[in-house]
PDB file of C-alpha atoms in Angstrom:
ATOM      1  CA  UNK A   1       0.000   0.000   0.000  1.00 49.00           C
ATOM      2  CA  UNK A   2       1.313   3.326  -1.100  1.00 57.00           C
ATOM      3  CA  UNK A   3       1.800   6.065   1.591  1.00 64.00           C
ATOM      4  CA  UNK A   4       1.052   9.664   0.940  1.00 61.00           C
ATOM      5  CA  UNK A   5       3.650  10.579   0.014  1.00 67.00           C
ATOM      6  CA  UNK A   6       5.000   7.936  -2.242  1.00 68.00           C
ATOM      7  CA  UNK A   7       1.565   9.104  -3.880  1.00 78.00           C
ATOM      8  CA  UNK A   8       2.832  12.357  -3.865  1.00 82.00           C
ATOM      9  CA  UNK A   9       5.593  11.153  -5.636  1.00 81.00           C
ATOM     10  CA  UNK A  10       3.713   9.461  -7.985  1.00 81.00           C
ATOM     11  CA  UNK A  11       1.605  12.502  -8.905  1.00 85.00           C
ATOM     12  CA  UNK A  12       4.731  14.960  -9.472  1.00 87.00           C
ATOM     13  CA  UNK A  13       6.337  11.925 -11.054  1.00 87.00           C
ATOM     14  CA  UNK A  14       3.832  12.009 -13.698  1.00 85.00           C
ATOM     15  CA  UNK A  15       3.226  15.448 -13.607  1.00 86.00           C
ATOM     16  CA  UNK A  16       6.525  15.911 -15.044  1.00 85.00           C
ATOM     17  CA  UNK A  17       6.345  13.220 -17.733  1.00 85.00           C
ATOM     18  CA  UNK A  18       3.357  14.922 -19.380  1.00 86.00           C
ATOM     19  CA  UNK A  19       4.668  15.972 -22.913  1.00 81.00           C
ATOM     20  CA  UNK A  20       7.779  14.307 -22.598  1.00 84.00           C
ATOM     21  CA  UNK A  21       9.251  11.918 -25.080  1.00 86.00           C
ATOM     22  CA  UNK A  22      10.065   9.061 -23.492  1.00 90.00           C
ATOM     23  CA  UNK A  23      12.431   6.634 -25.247  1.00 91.00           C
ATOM     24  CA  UNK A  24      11.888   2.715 -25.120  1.00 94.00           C
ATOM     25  CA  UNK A  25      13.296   1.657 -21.863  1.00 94.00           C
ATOM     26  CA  UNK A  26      13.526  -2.370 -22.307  1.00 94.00           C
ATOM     27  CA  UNK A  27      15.759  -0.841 -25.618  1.00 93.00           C
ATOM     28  CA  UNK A  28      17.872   1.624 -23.781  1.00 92.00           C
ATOM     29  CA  UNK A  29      20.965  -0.383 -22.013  1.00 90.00           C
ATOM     30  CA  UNK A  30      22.149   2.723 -19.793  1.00 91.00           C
ATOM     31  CA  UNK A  31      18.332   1.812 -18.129  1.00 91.00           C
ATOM     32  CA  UNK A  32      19.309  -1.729 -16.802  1.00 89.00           C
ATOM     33  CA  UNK A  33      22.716  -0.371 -15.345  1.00 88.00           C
ATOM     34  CA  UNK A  34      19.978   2.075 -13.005  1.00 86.00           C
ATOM     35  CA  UNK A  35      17.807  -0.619 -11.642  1.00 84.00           C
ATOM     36  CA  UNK A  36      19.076  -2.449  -8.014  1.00 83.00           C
ATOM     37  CA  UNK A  37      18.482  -6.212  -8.200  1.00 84.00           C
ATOM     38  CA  UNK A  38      14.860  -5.866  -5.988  1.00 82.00           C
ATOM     39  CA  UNK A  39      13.420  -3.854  -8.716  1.00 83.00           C
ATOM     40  CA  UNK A  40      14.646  -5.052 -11.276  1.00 85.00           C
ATOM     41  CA  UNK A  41      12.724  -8.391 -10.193  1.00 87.00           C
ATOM     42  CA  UNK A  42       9.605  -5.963  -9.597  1.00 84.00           C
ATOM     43  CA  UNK A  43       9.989  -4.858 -13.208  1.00 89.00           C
ATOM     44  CA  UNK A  44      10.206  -8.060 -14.701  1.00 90.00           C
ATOM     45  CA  UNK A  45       6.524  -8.902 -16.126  1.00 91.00           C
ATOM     46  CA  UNK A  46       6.647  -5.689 -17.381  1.00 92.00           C
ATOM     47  CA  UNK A  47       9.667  -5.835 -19.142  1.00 93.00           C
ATOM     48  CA  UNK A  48       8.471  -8.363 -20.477  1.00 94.00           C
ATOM     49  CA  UNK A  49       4.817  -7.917 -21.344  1.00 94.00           C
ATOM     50  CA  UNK A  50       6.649  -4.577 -23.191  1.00 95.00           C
ATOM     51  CA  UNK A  51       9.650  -6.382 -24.904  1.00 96.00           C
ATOM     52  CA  UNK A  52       6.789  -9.271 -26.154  1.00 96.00           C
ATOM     53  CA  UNK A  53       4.890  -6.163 -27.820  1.00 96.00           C
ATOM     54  CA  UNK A  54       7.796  -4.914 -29.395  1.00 96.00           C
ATOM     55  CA  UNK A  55       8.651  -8.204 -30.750  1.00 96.00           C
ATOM     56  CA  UNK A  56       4.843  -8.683 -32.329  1.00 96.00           C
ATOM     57  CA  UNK A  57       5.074  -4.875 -33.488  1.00 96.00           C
ATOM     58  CA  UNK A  58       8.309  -5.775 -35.455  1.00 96.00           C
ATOM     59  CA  UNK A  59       6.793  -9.370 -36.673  1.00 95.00           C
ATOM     60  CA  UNK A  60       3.529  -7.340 -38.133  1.00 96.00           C
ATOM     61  CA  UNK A  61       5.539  -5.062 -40.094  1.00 95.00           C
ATOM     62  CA  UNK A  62       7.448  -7.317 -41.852  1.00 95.00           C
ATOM     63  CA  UNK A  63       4.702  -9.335 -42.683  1.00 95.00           C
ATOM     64  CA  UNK A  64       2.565  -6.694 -43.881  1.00 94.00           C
ATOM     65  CA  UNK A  65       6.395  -6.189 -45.973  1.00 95.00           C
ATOM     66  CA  UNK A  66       5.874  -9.817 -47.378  1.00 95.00           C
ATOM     67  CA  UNK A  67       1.851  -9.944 -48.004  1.00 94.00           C
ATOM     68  CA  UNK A  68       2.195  -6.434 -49.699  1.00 93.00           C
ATOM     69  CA  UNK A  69       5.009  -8.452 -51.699  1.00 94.00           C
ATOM     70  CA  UNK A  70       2.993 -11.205 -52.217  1.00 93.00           C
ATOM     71  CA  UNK A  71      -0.496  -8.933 -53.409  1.00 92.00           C
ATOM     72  CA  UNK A  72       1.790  -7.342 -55.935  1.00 91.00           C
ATOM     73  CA  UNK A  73       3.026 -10.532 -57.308  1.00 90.00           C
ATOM     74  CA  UNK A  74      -0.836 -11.746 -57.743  1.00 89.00           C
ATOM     75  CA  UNK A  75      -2.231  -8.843 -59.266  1.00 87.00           C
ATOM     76  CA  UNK A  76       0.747  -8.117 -61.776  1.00 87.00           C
ATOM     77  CA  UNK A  77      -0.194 -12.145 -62.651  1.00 84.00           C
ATOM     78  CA  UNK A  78      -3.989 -11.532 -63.109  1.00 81.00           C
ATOM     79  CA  UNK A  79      -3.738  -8.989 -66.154  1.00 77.00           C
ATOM     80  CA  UNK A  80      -1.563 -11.540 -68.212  1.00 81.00           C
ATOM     81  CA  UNK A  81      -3.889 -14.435 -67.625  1.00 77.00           C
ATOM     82  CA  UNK A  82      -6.901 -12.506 -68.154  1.00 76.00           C
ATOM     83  CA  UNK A  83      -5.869 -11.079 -71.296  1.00 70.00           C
ATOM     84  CA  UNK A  84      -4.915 -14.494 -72.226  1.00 69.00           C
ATOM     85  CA  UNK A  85      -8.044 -16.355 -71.279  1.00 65.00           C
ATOM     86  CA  UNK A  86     -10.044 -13.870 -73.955  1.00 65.00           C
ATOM     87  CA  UNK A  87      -7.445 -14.465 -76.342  1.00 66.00           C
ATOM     88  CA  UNK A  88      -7.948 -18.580 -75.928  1.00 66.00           C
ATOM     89  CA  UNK A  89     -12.011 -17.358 -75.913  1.00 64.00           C
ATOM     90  CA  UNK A  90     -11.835 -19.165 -72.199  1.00 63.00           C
ATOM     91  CA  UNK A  91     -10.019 -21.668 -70.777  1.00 67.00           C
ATOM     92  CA  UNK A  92     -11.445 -23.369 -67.400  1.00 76.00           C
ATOM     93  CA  UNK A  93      -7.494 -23.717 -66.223  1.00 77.00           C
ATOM     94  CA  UNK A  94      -6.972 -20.238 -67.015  1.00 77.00           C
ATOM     95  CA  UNK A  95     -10.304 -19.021 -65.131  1.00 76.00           C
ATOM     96  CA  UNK A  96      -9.499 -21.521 -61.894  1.00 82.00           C
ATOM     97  CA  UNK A  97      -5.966 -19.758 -61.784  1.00 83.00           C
ATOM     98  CA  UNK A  98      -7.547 -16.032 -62.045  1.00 80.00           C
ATOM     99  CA  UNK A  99      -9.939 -16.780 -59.373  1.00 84.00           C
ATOM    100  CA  UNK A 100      -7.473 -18.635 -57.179  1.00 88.00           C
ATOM    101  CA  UNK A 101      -5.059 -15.411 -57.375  1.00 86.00           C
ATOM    102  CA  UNK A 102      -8.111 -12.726 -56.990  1.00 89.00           C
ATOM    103  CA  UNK A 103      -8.898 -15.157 -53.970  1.00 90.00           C
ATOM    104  CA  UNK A 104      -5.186 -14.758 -52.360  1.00 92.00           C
ATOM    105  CA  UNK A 105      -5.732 -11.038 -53.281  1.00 92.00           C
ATOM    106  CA  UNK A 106      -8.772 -10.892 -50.953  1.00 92.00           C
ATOM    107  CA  UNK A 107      -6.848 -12.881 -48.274  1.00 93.00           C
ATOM    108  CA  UNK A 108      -4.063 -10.564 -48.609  1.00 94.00           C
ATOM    109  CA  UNK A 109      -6.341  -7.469 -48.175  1.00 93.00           C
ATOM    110  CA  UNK A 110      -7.981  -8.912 -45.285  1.00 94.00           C
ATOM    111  CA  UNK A 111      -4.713  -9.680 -43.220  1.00 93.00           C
ATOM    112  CA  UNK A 112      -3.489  -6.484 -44.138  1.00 94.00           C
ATOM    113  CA  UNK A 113      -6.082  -4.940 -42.644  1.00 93.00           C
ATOM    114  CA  UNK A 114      -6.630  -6.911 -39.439  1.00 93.00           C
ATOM    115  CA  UNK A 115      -2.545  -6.562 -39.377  1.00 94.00           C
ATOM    116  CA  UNK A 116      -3.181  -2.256 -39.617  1.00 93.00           C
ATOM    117  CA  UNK A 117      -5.401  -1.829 -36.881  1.00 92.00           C
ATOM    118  CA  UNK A 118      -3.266  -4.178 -34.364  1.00 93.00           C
ATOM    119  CA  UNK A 119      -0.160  -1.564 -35.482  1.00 94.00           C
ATOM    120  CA  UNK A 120      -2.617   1.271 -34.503  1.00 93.00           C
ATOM    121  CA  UNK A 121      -3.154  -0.097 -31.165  1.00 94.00           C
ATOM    122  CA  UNK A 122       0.497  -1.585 -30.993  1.00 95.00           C
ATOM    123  CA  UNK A 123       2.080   1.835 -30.293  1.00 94.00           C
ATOM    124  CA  UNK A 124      -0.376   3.122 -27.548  1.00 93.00           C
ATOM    125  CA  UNK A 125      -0.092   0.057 -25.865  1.00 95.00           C
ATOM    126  CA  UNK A 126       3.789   0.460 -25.914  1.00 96.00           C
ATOM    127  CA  UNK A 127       3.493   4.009 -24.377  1.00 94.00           C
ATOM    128  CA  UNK A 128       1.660   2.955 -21.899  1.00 93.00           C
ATOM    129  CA  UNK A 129       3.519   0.000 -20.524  1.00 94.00           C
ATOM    130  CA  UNK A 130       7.310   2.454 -21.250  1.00 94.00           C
ATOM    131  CA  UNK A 131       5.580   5.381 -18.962  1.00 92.00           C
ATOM    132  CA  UNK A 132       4.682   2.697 -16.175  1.00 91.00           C
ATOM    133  CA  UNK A 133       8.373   1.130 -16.462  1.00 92.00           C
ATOM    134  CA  UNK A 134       9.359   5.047 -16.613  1.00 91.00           C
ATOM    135  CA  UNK A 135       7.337   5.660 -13.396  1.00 90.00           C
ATOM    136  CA  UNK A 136       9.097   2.899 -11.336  1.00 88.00           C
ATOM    137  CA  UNK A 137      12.726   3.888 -12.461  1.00 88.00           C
ATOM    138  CA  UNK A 138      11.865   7.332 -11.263  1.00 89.00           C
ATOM    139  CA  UNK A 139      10.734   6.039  -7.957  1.00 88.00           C
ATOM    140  CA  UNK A 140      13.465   3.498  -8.229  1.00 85.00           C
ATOM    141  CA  UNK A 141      15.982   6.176  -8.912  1.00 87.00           C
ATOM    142  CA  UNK A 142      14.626   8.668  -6.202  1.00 88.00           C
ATOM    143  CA  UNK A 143      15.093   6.170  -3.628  1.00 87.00           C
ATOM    144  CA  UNK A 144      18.884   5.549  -4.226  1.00 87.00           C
ATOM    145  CA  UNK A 145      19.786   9.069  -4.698  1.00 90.00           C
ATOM    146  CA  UNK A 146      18.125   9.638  -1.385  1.00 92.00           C
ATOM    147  CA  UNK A 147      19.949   6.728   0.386  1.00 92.00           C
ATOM    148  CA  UNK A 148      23.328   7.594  -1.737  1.00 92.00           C
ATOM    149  CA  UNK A 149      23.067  11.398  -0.552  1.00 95.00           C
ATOM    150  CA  UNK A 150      22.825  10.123   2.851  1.00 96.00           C
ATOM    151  CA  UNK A 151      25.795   7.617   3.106  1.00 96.00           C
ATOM    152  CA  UNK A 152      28.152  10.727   0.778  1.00 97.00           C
ATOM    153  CA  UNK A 153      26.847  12.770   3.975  1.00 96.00           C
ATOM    154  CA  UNK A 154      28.314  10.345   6.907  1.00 97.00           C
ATOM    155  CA  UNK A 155      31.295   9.777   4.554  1.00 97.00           C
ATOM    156  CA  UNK A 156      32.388  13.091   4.734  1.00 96.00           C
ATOM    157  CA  UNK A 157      31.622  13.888   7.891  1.00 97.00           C
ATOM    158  CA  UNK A 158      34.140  10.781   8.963  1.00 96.00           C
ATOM    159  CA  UNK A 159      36.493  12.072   6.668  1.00 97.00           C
ATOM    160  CA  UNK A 160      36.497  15.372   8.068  1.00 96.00           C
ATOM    161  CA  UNK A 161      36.639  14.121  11.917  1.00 96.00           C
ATOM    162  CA  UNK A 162      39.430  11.965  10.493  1.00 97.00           C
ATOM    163  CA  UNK A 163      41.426  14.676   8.939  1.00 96.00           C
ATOM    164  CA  UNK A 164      41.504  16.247  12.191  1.00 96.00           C
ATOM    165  CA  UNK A 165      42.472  13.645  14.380  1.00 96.00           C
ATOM    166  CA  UNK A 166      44.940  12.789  11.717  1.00 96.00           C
ATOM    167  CA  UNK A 167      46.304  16.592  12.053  1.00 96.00           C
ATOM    168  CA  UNK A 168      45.952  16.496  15.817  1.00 96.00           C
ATOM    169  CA  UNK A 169      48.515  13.161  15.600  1.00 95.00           C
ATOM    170  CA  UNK A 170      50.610  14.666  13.157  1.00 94.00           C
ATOM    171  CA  UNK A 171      51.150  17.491  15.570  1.00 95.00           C
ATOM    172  CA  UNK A 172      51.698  15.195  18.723  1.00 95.00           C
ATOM    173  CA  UNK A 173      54.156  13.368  16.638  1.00 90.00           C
ATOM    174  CA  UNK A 174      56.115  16.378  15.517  1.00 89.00           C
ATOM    175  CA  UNK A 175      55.904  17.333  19.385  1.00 91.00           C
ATOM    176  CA  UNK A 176      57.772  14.395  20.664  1.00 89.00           C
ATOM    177  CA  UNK A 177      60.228  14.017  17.444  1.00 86.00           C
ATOM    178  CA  UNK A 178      61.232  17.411  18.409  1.00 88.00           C
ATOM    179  CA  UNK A 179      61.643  16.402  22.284  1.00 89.00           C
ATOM    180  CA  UNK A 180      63.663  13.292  21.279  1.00 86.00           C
ATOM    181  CA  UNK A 181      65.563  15.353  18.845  1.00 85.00           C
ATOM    182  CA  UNK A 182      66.292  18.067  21.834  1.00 88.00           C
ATOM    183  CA  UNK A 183      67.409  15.122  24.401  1.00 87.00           C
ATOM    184  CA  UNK A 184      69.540  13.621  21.529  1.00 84.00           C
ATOM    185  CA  UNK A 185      71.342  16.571  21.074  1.00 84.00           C
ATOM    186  CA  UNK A 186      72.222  17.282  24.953  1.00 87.00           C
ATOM    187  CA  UNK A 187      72.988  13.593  25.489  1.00 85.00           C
ATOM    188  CA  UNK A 188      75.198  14.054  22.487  1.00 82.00           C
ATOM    189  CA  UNK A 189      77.202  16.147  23.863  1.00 84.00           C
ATOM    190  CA  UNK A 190      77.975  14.292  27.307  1.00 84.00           C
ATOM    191  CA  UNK A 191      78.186  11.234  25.459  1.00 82.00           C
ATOM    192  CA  UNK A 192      79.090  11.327  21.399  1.00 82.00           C
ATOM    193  CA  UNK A 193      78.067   9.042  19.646  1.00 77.00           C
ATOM    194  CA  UNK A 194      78.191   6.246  22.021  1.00 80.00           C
ATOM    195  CA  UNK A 195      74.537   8.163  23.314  1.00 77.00           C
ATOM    196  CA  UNK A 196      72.678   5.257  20.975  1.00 74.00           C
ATOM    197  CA  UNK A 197      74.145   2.538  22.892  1.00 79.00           C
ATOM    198  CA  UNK A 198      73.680   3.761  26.136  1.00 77.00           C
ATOM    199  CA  UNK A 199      70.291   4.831  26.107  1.00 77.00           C
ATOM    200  CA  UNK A 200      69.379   1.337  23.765  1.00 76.00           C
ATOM    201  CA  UNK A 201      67.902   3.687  21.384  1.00 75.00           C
ATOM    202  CA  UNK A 202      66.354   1.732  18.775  1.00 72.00           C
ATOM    203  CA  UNK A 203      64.746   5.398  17.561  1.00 72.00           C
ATOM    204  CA  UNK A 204      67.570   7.469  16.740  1.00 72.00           C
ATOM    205  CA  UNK A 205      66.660  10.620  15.603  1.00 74.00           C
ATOM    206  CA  UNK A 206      69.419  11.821  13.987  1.00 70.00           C
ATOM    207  CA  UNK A 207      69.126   8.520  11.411  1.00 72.00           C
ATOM    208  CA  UNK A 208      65.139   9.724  11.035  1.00 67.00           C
ATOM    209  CA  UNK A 209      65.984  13.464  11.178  1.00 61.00           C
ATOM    210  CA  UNK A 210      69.611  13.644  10.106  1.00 55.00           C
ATOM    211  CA  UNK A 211      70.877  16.973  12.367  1.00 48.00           C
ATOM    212  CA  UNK A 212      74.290  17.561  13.610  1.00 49.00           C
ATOM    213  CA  UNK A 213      74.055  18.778  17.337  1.00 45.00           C
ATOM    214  CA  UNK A 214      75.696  21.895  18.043  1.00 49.00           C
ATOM    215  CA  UNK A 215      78.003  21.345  20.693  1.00 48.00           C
ATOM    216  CA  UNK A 216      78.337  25.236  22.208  1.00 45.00           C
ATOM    217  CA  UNK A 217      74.667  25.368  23.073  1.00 48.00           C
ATOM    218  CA  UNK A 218      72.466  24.541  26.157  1.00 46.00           C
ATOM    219  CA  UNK A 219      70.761  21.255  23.547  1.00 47.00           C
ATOM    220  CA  UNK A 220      68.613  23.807  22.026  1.00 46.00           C
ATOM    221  CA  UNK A 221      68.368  23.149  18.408  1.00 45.00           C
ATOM    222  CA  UNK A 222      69.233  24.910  15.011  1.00 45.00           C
ATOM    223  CA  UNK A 223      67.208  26.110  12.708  1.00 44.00           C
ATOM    224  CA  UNK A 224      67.845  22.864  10.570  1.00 42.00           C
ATOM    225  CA  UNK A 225      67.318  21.054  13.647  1.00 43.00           C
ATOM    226  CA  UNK A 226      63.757  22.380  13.550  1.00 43.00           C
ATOM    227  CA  UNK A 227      63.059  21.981   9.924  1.00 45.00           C
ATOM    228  CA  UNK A 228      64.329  18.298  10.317  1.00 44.00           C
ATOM    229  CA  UNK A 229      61.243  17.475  12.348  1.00 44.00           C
ATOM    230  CA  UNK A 230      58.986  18.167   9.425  1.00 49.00           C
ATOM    231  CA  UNK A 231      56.549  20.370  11.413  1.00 53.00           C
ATOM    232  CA  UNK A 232      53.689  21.161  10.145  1.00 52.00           C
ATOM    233  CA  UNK A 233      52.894  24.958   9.227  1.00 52.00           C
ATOM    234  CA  UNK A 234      49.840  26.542   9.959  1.00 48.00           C
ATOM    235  CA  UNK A 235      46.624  26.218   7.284  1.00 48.00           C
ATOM    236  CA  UNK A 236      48.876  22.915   5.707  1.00 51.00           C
ATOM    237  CA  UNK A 237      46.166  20.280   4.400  1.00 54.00           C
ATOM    238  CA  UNK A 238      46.004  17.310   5.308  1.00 56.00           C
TER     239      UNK A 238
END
């Protein structure tokens, strides 16, 4: 049962198709890539009560093709035999073939007719089924861009709350390569190089951040001491 607003929907839906051309979905392969695998199975009687209407609407014309064929083969036959039954002064063969060809004429004429006013109907038919189909994609289609909108939303709201604890580790981590690098550089100069071992540093910061200590200061580091760290300058992206 339909809610009021999916009759709503409905409505504006077909509101909005009035006047519009609508091609043949069933035909139209870019269609089938917009249909999930529920409606698709919704859709399926009437994809196929349309596609079986196309089929007879493509069947009728080219027989109408080959009994127009046929009609003109019969009636260009008729004249000759005609003309030659009056020239024989009658001949019961000649008058059984006449009549057997103006009776395949009739029989043509008939089909041809029944044949015109099924490809009258044939088209309206076809509308009507395509603008159903046409309703359900747009309902169809409505649906997922509402759900897709939705999920993009939460998406980038974790994307932005991860940007910023990404930034806000980034930071931390430039924080405490810079204390490592300022302890490294005072150690270094109470101990040399033989800091590494004595400390077991399995971190060294001068192999990450290569810096040479400066050995006439209170540990505080250079300006390439600083850049070293990689820190992060204010508005950088992340």
């Amino acid at each position: 049962m339909k809610t009021k607003s999916g009759t709503l929907r409905q409505e504006a839906f077909t509101q909005a198709l009035q006047g519009k051309t609508i091609p043949i979905l069933t035909l139209d392969n870019k269609w089938y890539r917009l249909l999930d695998e529920g409606t698709r199975k919704a859709v399926k009687n009437m994809e196929n009560q349309l596609n079986d209407l196309l089929k007879r609407q493509g069947k009728l014309n080219t027989e109408m093709k080959e009994i127009h064929k046929l009609k003109k083969k019969l009636m260009n036959e008729i004249v000759p035999l005609v003309d030659e039954a009056d020239h024989m002064g009658g001949s019961k063969a000649l008058d059984k073939k006449i009549d057997q060809n103006k009776r395949l004429v009739e029989e043509c004429n008939a089909k041809m007719e029944s044949y015109k006013e099924e490809l009258k109907e044939l088209p309206r038919e076809i509308d009507r089924l395509n603008f159903q189909l046409m309703l359900i994609t747009m309902d169809c289609c409505y649906d997922s861009m509402k759900d897709n909108t939705e999920e993009i939303q939460q998406i980038e709201n974790w994307v932005k709350d991860i940007r910023i604890e990404l930034k806000k580790r980034l930071v931390r981590k430039q924080q405490m390569e810079q204390q490592n690098l300022e302890i490294y550089s005072y150690m270094h100069d109470v101990f040399g190089a033989d800091v590494v071992n004595v400390f077991d540093m399995t971190y060294n910061p001068e192999k990450k951040h290569p810096v040479k200590p400066e050995r006439k200061n209170t540990g505080k580091m250079g300006n390439r001491g600083r850049e070293g760290a990689g820190e992060i300058t204010e508005g950088e992206e992340i």
